[in-house]
Coordinates of C-alpha atoms in Angstrom, one line a residue:
X47 CA -15.4 19.1 -35.9
X48 CA -11.8 18.9 -37.0
X49 CA -10.8 21.4 -39.7
X50 CA -10.2 20.0 -43.1
X51 CA -6.6 19.4 -43.9
X52 CA -5.1 21.7 -46.5
X53 CA -3.3 20.3 -49.5
X54 CA 0.4 20.0 -49.5
X55 CA 3.1 18.0 -47.6
X56 CA 3.3 18.4 -43.9
X57 CA 6.9 19.6 -43.1
X58 CA 8.7 17.1 -40.9
X59 CA 9.9 18.1 -37.4
X60 CA 13.6 19.0 -37.5
X61 CA 16.0 17.1 -35.3
X62 CA 17.6 20.4 -34.4
X63 CA 16.3 21.8 -31.1
X64 CA 16.5 25.3 -32.4
X65 CA 14.2 24.5 -35.4
X66 CA 11.7 22.4 -33.5
X67 CA 9.3 25.3 -32.7
X68 CA 9.3 26.7 -36.2
X69 CA 8.8 23.3 -37.8
X70 CA 6.0 22.5 -35.4
X71 CA 4.3 25.8 -36.3
X72 CA 4.6 25.0 -40.0
X73 CA 3.1 21.5 -39.4
X74 CA 0.1 22.9 -37.5
X75 CA -0.5 25.4 -40.3
X76 CA -0.4 22.6 -42.9
X77 CA -3.1 20.8 -40.8
X78 CA -5.2 24.0 -40.8
X79 CA -4.6 24.8 -37.1
X80 CA -4.4 28.5 -36.6
X81 CA -1.5 30.2 -34.8
X82 CA -2.1 30.4 -31.0
X83 CA -4.3 27.3 -31.0
X84 CA -3.5 23.7 -30.2
X85 CA -4.6 20.3 -31.4
X86 CA -7.1 20.3 -28.5
X87 CA -8.8 23.3 -30.0
X88 CA -9.7 21.5 -33.2
X89 CA -10.1 17.8 -32.1
X90 CA -13.6 16.6 -31.8
X91 CA -14.7 16.0 -28.1
X92 CA -16.0 12.6 -28.9
X93 CA -12.6 11.6 -30.3
X94 CA -10.9 12.9 -27.2
X95 CA -13.4 11.0 -25.0
X96 CA -12.5 7.8 -26.9
X97 CA -8.8 8.5 -26.4
X98 CA -9.4 9.1 -22.7
X99 CA -10.8 5.6 -22.3
X100 CA -7.3 4.2 -22.8
X101 CA -5.5 6.6 -20.4
X102 CA -4.9 5.8 -16.7
X103 CA -6.0 8.2 -14.0
X104 CA -2.5 9.7 -13.8
X105 CA -2.3 10.2 -17.5
X106 CA -5.7 11.9 -17.5
X107 CA -4.6 14.3 -14.8
X108 CA -1.4 15.1 -16.7
X109 CA -3.4 15.6 -20.0
X110 CA -5.5 18.2 -18.2
X111 CA -2.4 20.3 -17.7
X112 CA -1.4 20.6 -21.4
X113 CA -3.5 23.7 -22.2
X114 CA -6.8 25.3 -21.4
X115 CA -8.5 23.4 -24.2
X116 CA -7.3 20.0 -22.9
X117 CA -8.3 21.1 -19.3
X118 CA -11.9 21.8 -20.5
X119 CA -12.2 18.7 -22.6
X120 CA -10.8 16.3 -20.0
X121 CA -12.9 17.8 -17.2
X122 CA -16.0 17.2 -19.3
X123 CA -15.0 13.6 -19.8
X124 CA -14.2 13.2 -16.1
X125 CA -17.5 14.7 -15.0
X126 CA -19.2 12.2 -17.2
X127 CA -17.4 9.0 -16.2
X128 CA -16.5 9.7 -12.6
X129 CA -20.1 9.7 -11.4
X130 CA -21.3 8.1 -8.2
X131 CA -24.7 7.7 -9.9
X132 CA -23.1 5.3 -12.3
X133 CA -22.2 3.0 -9.4
X134 CA -25.5 3.5 -7.5
X135 CA -27.9 3.1 -10.5
X136 CA -27.4 -0.7 -10.4
X137 CA -28.9 -0.7 -6.8
X138 CA -31.3 2.2 -6.5
X139 CA -33.7 4.4 -8.5
X140 CA -32.8 8.1 -9.1
X141 CA -35.1 9.2 -6.3
X142 CA -33.5 6.6 -3.9
X143 CA -30.0 7.7 -4.9
X144 CA -30.8 11.2 -3.7
X145 CA -32.1 9.9 -0.4
X146 CA -29.1 7.6 -0.1
X147 CA -26.6 10.5 -0.5
X148 CA -28.5 12.6 2.0
X149 CA -28.2 9.8 4.5
X150 CA -24.5 9.4 3.6
X151 CA -24.0 13.1 4.4
X152 CA -25.7 12.8 7.7
X153 CA -24.1 9.5 8.9
X154 CA -20.6 9.7 7.3
X155 CA -20.6 6.1 6.0
X156 CA -18.4 5.4 3.0
X157 CA -18.6 3.3 -0.1
X158 CA -15.5 1.1 -0.5
X159 CA -14.5 -2.4 -1.7
X160 CA -14.9 -3.3 -5.4
X161 CA -17.5 -0.5 -6.0
X162 CA -14.9 2.1 -5.3
X163 CA -12.4 0.3 -7.5
X164 CA -15.0 0.3 -10.3
X165 CA -15.5 4.1 -9.8
X166 CA -11.8 4.9 -10.3
X167 CA -11.2 2.3 -12.9
X168 CA -14.2 3.4 -15.0
X169 CA -15.4 -0.1 -15.3
X170 CA -18.3 -2.4 -14.2
X171 CA -17.9 -5.8 -12.7
X172 CA -20.9 -8.0 -13.3
X173 CA -22.8 -9.2 -10.1
X174 CA -20.6 -7.2 -7.8
X175 CA -22.0 -6.1 -4.4
X176 CA -22.2 -2.6 -2.9
X177 CA -20.2 -2.4 0.3
X178 CA -21.0 0.4 2.8
X179 CA -18.8 1.0 5.9
X180 CA -20.6 2.6 8.8
X181 CA -20.3 3.4 12.5
X182 CA -22.5 1.3 14.7
X183 CA -24.4 4.4 16.0
X184 CA -25.6 5.3 12.5
X185 CA -26.6 1.8 11.4
X186 CA -30.4 2.0 12.1
X187 CA -31.0 4.9 9.7
X188 CA -29.3 3.1 6.9
X189 CA -31.0 -0.2 7.6
X190 CA -34.5 1.4 7.5
X191 CA -33.6 3.1 4.2
X192 CA -32.6 -0.3 2.7
X193 CA -35.9 -1.8 3.8
X194 CA -37.8 1.1 2.4
X195 CA -36.0 0.7 -0.9
X196 CA -37.3 -2.9 -1.3
X197 CA -34.3 -4.7 0.1
X198 CA -34.8 -7.7 2.4
X199 CA -32.5 -8.4 5.4
X200 CA -30.5 -11.7 4.9
X201 CA -29.4 -13.0 8.2
X202 CA -26.2 -15.0 8.9
X203 CA -26.3 -18.1 11.1
X204 CA -25.2 -16.0 14.1
X205 CA -27.9 -13.3 13.7
X206 CA -31.6 -13.1 14.7
X207 CA -34.2 -13.5 12.0
X208 CA -35.6 -9.9 12.3
X209 CA -33.6 -6.9 11.3
X210 CA -35.1 -4.7 14.0
X211 CA -34.1 -7.3 16.6
X212 CA -30.5 -7.2 15.3
X213 CA -30.5 -3.4 15.6
X214 CA -31.9 -3.4 19.1
X215 CA -29.8 -6.3 20.5
X216 CA -26.2 -5.2 19.8
X217 CA -24.9 -7.9 22.1
X218 CA -25.6 -10.2 19.1
X219 CA -23.1 -8.2 17.0
X220 CA -20.0 -10.3 17.2
X221 CA -16.8 -10.2 15.4
X222 CA -17.2 -11.6 11.9
X223 CA -16.6 -15.3 11.3
X224 CA -13.5 -16.9 9.9
X225 CA -15.5 -17.6 6.6
X226 CA -16.3 -14.0 6.2
X227 CA -12.7 -13.0 6.9
X228 CA -11.6 -15.3 4.1
X229 CA -14.1 -13.8 1.7
X230 CA -13.2 -10.1 2.3
X231 CA -9.6 -10.3 3.5
X232 CA -10.4 -8.4 6.7
X233 CA -8.4 -8.8 9.9
X234 CA -11.7 -9.4 11.8
X235 CA -10.7 -7.1 14.7
X236 CA -12.0 -3.9 13.0
X237 CA -15.4 -5.4 12.1
X238 CA -18.3 -5.6 14.5
X239 CA -20.8 -7.3 12.2
X240 CA -22.0 -7.4 8.6
X241 CA -25.7 -6.8 7.7
X242 CA -26.6 -8.0 4.3
X243 CA -29.6 -6.9 2.2
X244 CA -30.8 -8.4 -1.1
X245 CA -33.4 -7.4 -3.7
X246 CA -34.5 -9.4 -6.7
X247 CA -35.1 -7.4 -9.9
X248 CA -37.9 -8.2 -12.4
X249 CA -35.2 -9.7 -14.6
X250 CA -34.5 -12.2 -11.9
X251 CA -31.1 -10.7 -11.0
X252 CA -30.1 -10.3 -7.4
X253 CA -28.7 -7.0 -6.1
X254 CA -26.8 -7.3 -2.8
X255 CA -25.8 -4.5 -0.5
X256 CA -23.7 -5.1 2.6
X257 CA -23.4 -2.7 5.6
X258 CA -20.1 -3.4 7.4
X259 CA -20.3 -2.1 10.9
X260 CA -16.9 -1.0 12.3
X261 CA -15.6 -1.4 15.8
X262 CA -13.5 1.7 15.1
X263 CA -13.5 4.6 12.6
X264 CA -14.3 3.4 9.1
X265 CA -11.0 4.5 7.7
X266 CA -9.2 2.1 10.0
X267 CA -11.4 -0.7 8.6
X268 CA -10.5 0.3 5.0
X269 CA -6.8 0.4 5.9
X270 CA -7.1 -3.2 7.2
X271 CA -8.0 -4.6 3.8
X272 CA -5.9 -7.4 2.2
X273 CA -4.0 -5.0 -0.2
X274 CA -3.9 -1.5 -1.4
X275 CA -6.0 -1.8 -4.6
X276 CA -9.2 -1.7 -2.5
X277 CA -8.0 1.1 -0.2
X278 CA -10.3 3.7 -1.7
X279 CA -13.4 5.4 -0.4
X280 CA -16.4 7.3 -1.8
X281 CA -17.9 9.7 0.6
X282 CA -20.8 12.2 0.2
X283 CA -18.3 14.9 -0.8
X284 CA -15.7 13.1 -2.8
X285 CA -14.0 9.9 -4.0
X286 CA -10.5 9.3 -2.7
X287 CA -7.9 6.7 -3.7
X288 CA -5.2 6.3 -1.1
X289 CA -2.6 4.7 -3.4
X290 CA -3.6 5.9 -6.9
X291 CA -0.3 5.5 -8.7
X292 CA 0.2 2.0 -7.6
X293 CA -3.4 1.0 -8.0
X294 CA -4.6 2.7 -11.1
X295 CA -1.4 3.5 -13.1
X296 CA 1.1 0.8 -12.4
X297 CA -1.7 -1.7 -11.6
X298 CA 0.2 -3.0 -8.5
X299 CA -1.6 -4.0 -5.3
X300 CA 0.7 -4.0 -2.3
X301 CA -0.3 -6.9 0.0
X302 CA -0.8 -5.8 3.6
X303 CA -1.9 -9.1 5.1
X304 CA 0.7 -11.7 6.1
X305 CA -1.7 -14.7 6.3
X306 CA -2.8 -17.1 3.6
X307 CA -6.5 -16.3 4.1
X308 CA -6.4 -13.5 1.5
X309 CA -5.3 -15.7 -1.4
X310 CA -8.7 -15.8 -3.0
X311 CA -9.0 -12.0 -2.7
X312 CA -5.7 -11.5 -4.4
X313 CA -6.5 -14.1 -7.1
X314 CA -9.7 -12.1 -7.9
X315 CA -7.7 -8.9 -8.5
X316 CA -4.9 -10.7 -10.4
X317 CA -7.6 -12.0 -12.8
X318 CA -8.8 -8.3 -13.2
X319 CA -5.3 -7.2 -14.2
X320 CA -3.4 -6.3 -11.0
X321 CA 0.0 -7.6 -9.9
X322 CA 0.1 -8.5 -6.2
X323 CA 3.4 -7.4 -4.6
X324 CA 4.5 -8.5 -1.1
X325 CA 6.8 -5.8 0.3
X326 CA 8.5 -7.9 3.0
X327 CA 11.3 -8.3 3.7
X328 CA 12.2 -6.6 0.4
X329 CA 10.5 -6.4 -2.9
X330 CA 12.3 -6.8 -6.2
X331 CA 9.8 -4.2 -7.7
X332 CA 10.5 -0.6 -6.4
X333 CA 7.4 0.9 -4.7
X334 CA 6.1 4.3 -5.5
X335 CA 6.8 7.1 -3.1
X336 CA 3.1 7.0 -1.9
X337 CA 4.0 3.6 -0.3
X338 CA 7.2 4.4 1.5
X339 CA 7.5 2.6 4.9
X340 CA 7.4 4.8 7.9
X341 CA 5.7 7.6 6.0
X342 CA 2.9 9.7 7.5
X343 CA -0.1 9.8 5.3
X344 CA -3.4 11.8 5.4
X345 CA -6.6 11.5 3.4
X346 CA -6.0 15.0 2.1
X347 CA -2.3 14.7 1.3
X348 CA -0.8 15.2 -2.1
X349 CA -0.4 11.4 -2.7
X350 CA -4.2 10.9 -2.6
X351 CA -6.3 11.2 -5.8
X352 CA -9.4 13.2 -4.8
X353 CA -12.3 13.6 -7.1
X354 CA -15.0 16.0 -5.8
X355 CA -18.6 14.9 -6.2
X356 CA -21.5 17.3 -7.0
X357 CA -23.3 18.4 -3.8
X358 CA -27.0 18.0 -3.2
X359 CA -29.2 21.0 -2.5
X360 CA -29.7 21.5 1.3
X361 CA -27.0 19.0 2.2
X362 CA -24.2 20.0 4.6
X363 CA -21.3 18.1 6.2
X364 CA -20.1 19.2 9.6
X365 CA -16.6 17.6 9.8
X366 CA -13.6 18.9 7.8
X367 CA -10.5 17.1 9.1
X368 CA -8.3 14.5 7.4
X369 CA -7.5 11.1 8.9
X370 CA -3.9 10.2 9.5
X371 CA -2.2 6.9 9.2
X372 CA 1.4 5.5 9.2
X373 CA 2.9 2.8 7.1
X374 CA 4.9 0.4 9.3
X375 CA 8.1 -1.5 8.4
X376 CA 5.9 -4.5 7.6
X377 CA 3.6 -2.3 5.5
X378 CA 0.8 -2.3 8.0
X379 CA -1.4 0.8 8.2
X380 CA -1.8 2.4 11.6
X381 CA -4.2 5.2 12.2
X382 CA -3.5 8.2 14.5
X383 CA -2.0 11.6 14.6
X384 CA 1.3 10.3 15.9
X385 CA 3.5 7.4 14.9
X386 CA 3.0 4.6 17.5
X387 CA 6.2 3.7 19.5
X388 CA 5.8 0.0 18.4
X389 CA 3.8 -1.2 15.4
X390 CA 1.0 -3.6 16.2
X391 CA -1.7 -4.8 13.8
X392 CA -4.5 -3.5 16.0
X393 CA -2.9 -0.3 17.0
X394 CA -5.7 2.0 15.8
X395 CA -6.1 5.2 17.7
X396 CA -9.1 7.6 17.9
X397 CA -9.0 10.5 15.5
X398 CA -11.3 12.9 13.9
X399 CA -11.9 12.3 10.2
X400 CA -13.5 13.7 7.1
X401 CA -12.7 12.6 3.6
X402 CA -13.8 15.4 1.4
X403 CA -11.4 18.3 1.8
X404 CA -9.0 18.3 -1.2
X405 CA -7.3 21.6 -0.5
X406 CA -4.5 20.2 1.7
X407 CA -2.2 19.0 -1.1
X408 CA -0.1 20.9 -3.6
X409 CA -1.5 20.7 -7.1
X410 CA 1.8 22.1 -8.6
X411 CA 3.8 19.3 -6.9
X412 CA 1.6 16.4 -7.9
X413 CA -1.0 16.1 -10.7
X414 CA -4.0 14.9 -8.6

């Protein structure tokens, strides 16, 4: 609880730089704040939690650095709101969430799309889906878990009726249709197929989970999205936003697709409060440094916002490398350890990847 204010007038802060500290000290004493303590030592944690609701991710990270008391209180708030269980509870029971995360640790699939946006934005979009991005070799384990959790496979016109048949006959896994490309803003070349699962709740609501099977590493698929606001991932180890200042502080989404098929996707995020910016040939709005063209980026670099997630007992993750990508002159994302000699939209290269190591950036240089 906050200390009761003492009687008397609070001395105003002097305009003189030399008198500022002494005036501030007198003001804090008048408020009943002891010497050597800060406002965060006496403010109620519930009050600070309410204040944090109105702060952006960058502002939260800066607030952590004010003092030890603010660090403790903001960390408590962040552990509460940045919870993967908050996202998964809409789709699974507590027991199923544990099994889900164990499978995620084993197979390296990631949560992305609007679910990851909701995680970083600390918000919930009604009737939103859960999008999982997974390698084709790992799909069977995830599909069997979905069936066990009460989800029914919902085929597309190009897929067999039975899920096991789909899993066994990979020659039926074709590049997604034009209609699906319009819906998700994908380039189509990085997606092998989409397996959809649905479950009806006792309330009559429908929960939908989509497993997007990549033709390449899943990071390359995420980097092929329509714009940067959805270029975020949630892995077993951590949640990572690739363009956090643009996406969750300035509320800009940099358009990375040059076709008109992504208009509906951009309109959806405009309605949610983001401003779509097309960076070619030039943008009247200056881009943040995280978006500089020709820049080499990595999932563990200082520009990424990485939030560690609590580990599960008995769960281990083998890989511990960061994926690389380059931003082309036309603001296309190209994966690989080296900059390609020419920029092509499908110039994805093989690379090792892991998304959870947050020790590769300088906390003193950037607040994440």
